[in-house]
Amino acid sequence: MQLTLSRNSPINSVYRNQDGMPLYRVETPFKLVGKTSTVARFVSNSGTAHDESVAHVRSDNESDTDIHLMRLEEKEVAQIHWHRFGKTMFKFGDHTVSVGTYMPYTNLLAWKRDFTASDGRSYQWTLGNDTSSLALNDESKTPIARFHQRSYGVIGKAHKAYLEIYPEGEAIVDEIITTFVYVETRRDEREKAAISGA
C-alpha cells in the first residue's frame, strides 16, 4: 500500500492510495502552543443513520473536490496533543495516554520508539537521518512501513512524499498512520535543528 501525501507535511495532508482514493486526513490547525493533530479515516456515506463519531468532511485544499463528490465523511481515529515542554499525549476515543507510555524510547539516543498494536504485536519505529521506518520488534525485524520524502527529480523520478505500508502492516493502518505522524514530525524537527546548528 502506498499512501501519497497531498502536501509535504505529515500533520496537514490528505493521504491517498495508488488509485488516488482518499483514505485518511491529518489536520493540525495552527497554534503557537498546544496544537492538536486529528487523524481521521474517510468512510462512505451510505445513507444510514448518522454516527455521532463521524464528522462532515471539511475542505482545506483543492484536492478535496472528489471527497465532496463522493460524499465521504471522516471518522476520527486519534488525536495527538502536542506539548513542547510537557508530555505530548495520544487520545484514542476516551483513552488518553502519554507518548512516553505508549511509545517509549528504546535506546539512549532516542532514535527508536516501540509500541504494541491492537494485534498484540510489538513494533519499532526507527527515526533515521532523512526518513522514518517501522519494523516488527522481534528477531525477524520484518519491514512494516517506510516514509519516502518528496523528490524533485534531480536524481530519479520526481514524486510527492508517500508512506509505504507493506502487506504485513495492512491490518493496523490506523495505528501506523497515527504513530507515523508523531515520529516523522519529531524526526523532521531534529533534522532541522541539526542543520540550523551546523
XYZ file of C-alpha atoms in Angstrom:
198
model
C 0.000 0.000 0.000
C 1.326 3.412 -0.959
C -0.239 6.462 0.691
C 0.708 9.717 -1.015
C 0.533 12.939 0.979
C -1.325 15.847 -0.624
C 1.130 18.254 0.996
C 4.717 17.958 2.095
C 3.520 17.846 5.700
C 2.517 14.684 7.583
C 0.456 16.755 10.047
C -1.589 18.559 7.374
C -2.331 16.231 4.470
C -4.848 14.013 2.761
C -3.373 10.511 2.383
C -4.361 8.800 -0.879
C -3.730 5.277 -2.156
C -2.221 4.309 -5.516
C -5.581 4.831 -7.254
C -5.933 8.338 -5.870
C -8.641 7.322 -3.398
C -8.516 9.448 -0.221
C -8.131 7.165 2.797
C -7.020 9.437 5.641
C -6.759 13.072 6.578
C -4.441 14.520 9.196
C -5.328 18.060 10.191
C -3.464 20.350 12.575
C -4.847 23.886 12.996
C -2.095 26.446 13.542
C -1.406 27.393 17.145
C 1.729 28.813 18.722
C 1.427 26.405 21.656
C -0.712 23.402 22.482
C -1.611 22.370 18.940
C -3.662 19.243 18.236
C -3.412 16.892 15.251
C -6.536 14.923 14.352
C -6.137 11.682 12.395
C -9.335 10.687 10.563
C -10.259 7.876 8.195
C -12.586 8.555 5.269
C -15.752 6.468 5.276
C -18.504 6.184 2.706
C -21.803 7.901 3.437
C -24.166 5.017 2.729
C -27.271 6.935 3.695
C -27.619 5.145 7.039
C -28.243 6.930 10.319
C -25.540 9.474 11.079
C -22.996 8.287 13.618
C -22.077 10.993 16.139
C -18.433 9.909 15.910
C -18.373 10.774 12.208
C -17.691 14.400 11.319
C -18.579 16.003 7.988
C -15.683 16.433 5.599
C -14.043 19.834 5.806
C -12.478 21.417 2.740
C -8.896 22.572 3.235
C -7.415 22.477 -0.250
C -8.262 21.957 -3.916
C -7.723 18.202 -3.685
C -10.938 17.888 -1.668
C -13.253 18.212 -4.687
C -13.590 14.472 -5.232
C -14.056 13.931 -1.499
C -17.178 16.067 -1.613
C -18.421 14.479 -4.814
C -18.125 11.012 -3.269
C -19.879 12.287 -0.131
C -17.115 10.908 2.034
C -17.160 11.589 5.736
C -14.432 11.388 8.348
C -14.299 9.030 11.310
C -11.835 10.155 13.928
C -9.070 7.630 14.607
C -6.950 9.506 17.127
C -5.676 12.865 18.268
C -2.170 13.961 19.162
C -1.972 16.782 21.707
C 1.463 18.303 21.209
C 3.396 19.848 24.095
C 6.929 21.132 23.751
C 7.688 21.288 27.467
C 5.052 18.942 28.912
C 4.033 15.451 27.882
C 2.650 15.011 24.374
C -0.482 12.860 24.574
C -2.257 10.399 22.283
C -6.049 10.271 22.534
C -7.816 7.168 21.212
C -11.550 7.629 21.762
C -11.992 8.066 25.521
C -8.496 6.759 26.300
C -5.621 9.219 26.700
C -2.019 8.104 27.119
C 1.331 9.880 27.089
C 3.759 9.283 24.249
C 6.321 8.057 26.763
C 3.928 5.349 27.941
C 2.504 4.340 24.568
C 5.736 4.644 22.554
C 8.730 4.589 24.904
C 12.262 5.230 23.724
C 14.267 2.042 23.392
C 17.774 3.432 23.001
C 19.790 6.172 24.663
C 19.934 8.373 21.568
C 16.122 8.352 21.244
C 16.278 7.128 17.654
C 13.898 4.230 18.260
C 10.391 4.003 19.735
C 8.357 0.847 20.360
C 4.607 0.387 20.604
C 2.236 -2.553 20.942
C -0.561 -2.535 18.364
C -4.124 -3.828 18.609
C -2.960 -7.155 17.144
C -0.864 -7.734 20.267
C 2.466 -7.495 18.443
C 5.314 -5.128 19.219
C 6.572 -2.739 16.534
C 9.551 -0.410 16.411
C 9.902 2.930 14.642
C 13.424 3.991 13.700
C 13.992 7.709 13.212
C 16.726 7.859 10.581
C 18.701 10.830 9.313
C 16.282 11.549 6.485
C 13.297 9.232 6.942
C 11.342 7.047 9.365
C 10.787 3.301 9.081
C 8.748 0.727 11.000
C 9.537 -2.944 11.593
C 8.338 -5.817 13.738
C 10.080 -5.644 17.084
C 11.344 -9.211 17.091
C 14.268 -11.194 15.741
C 12.869 -11.082 12.193
C 12.770 -7.248 12.040
C 10.194 -7.666 9.253
C 9.700 -4.306 7.452
C 6.217 -2.884 8.044
C 6.307 0.687 6.718
C 8.683 3.311 5.363
C 8.349 7.013 4.625
C 9.684 8.358 1.337
C 10.485 12.049 1.229
C 9.305 14.179 -1.667
C 11.637 14.012 -4.672
C 12.066 16.844 -7.156
C 13.552 14.536 -9.772
C 17.164 15.709 -9.577
C 18.101 12.071 -9.018
C 15.488 9.549 -10.130
C 11.818 10.214 -10.776
C 10.011 13.150 -9.182
C 7.245 12.194 -6.743
C 5.303 13.546 -3.798
C 6.057 12.345 -0.297
C 4.452 8.985 0.445
C 4.165 6.405 3.197
C 4.722 2.851 2.009
C 2.942 0.188 4.079
C 3.872 -3.415 3.374
C 1.262 -6.226 3.415
C 2.332 -7.271 6.922
C 1.116 -3.913 8.243
C -2.201 -3.542 6.455
C -4.210 -4.819 9.447
C -3.032 -1.938 11.656
C -3.033 1.009 9.247
C -4.844 3.312 11.709
C -2.077 2.819 14.252
C 0.681 3.096 11.672
C -0.650 6.445 10.438
C -1.074 7.826 13.954
C 2.364 6.808 15.197
C 3.974 7.840 11.902
C 2.619 11.379 12.254
C 4.306 11.633 15.630
C 7.683 10.087 14.835
C 8.155 11.797 11.465
C 7.263 15.184 12.938
C 9.818 14.727 15.704
C 12.406 13.357 13.282
C 11.922 16.351 10.970
C 12.267 18.772 13.890
C 15.509 17.082 14.901
C 16.855 17.216 11.347
C 16.074 20.932 11.011
C 17.643 21.671 14.395
C 20.822 19.838 13.362
C 21.006 21.791 10.093
C 20.458 25.165 11.759
C 23.059 24.348 14.404
C 25.688 23.218 11.903
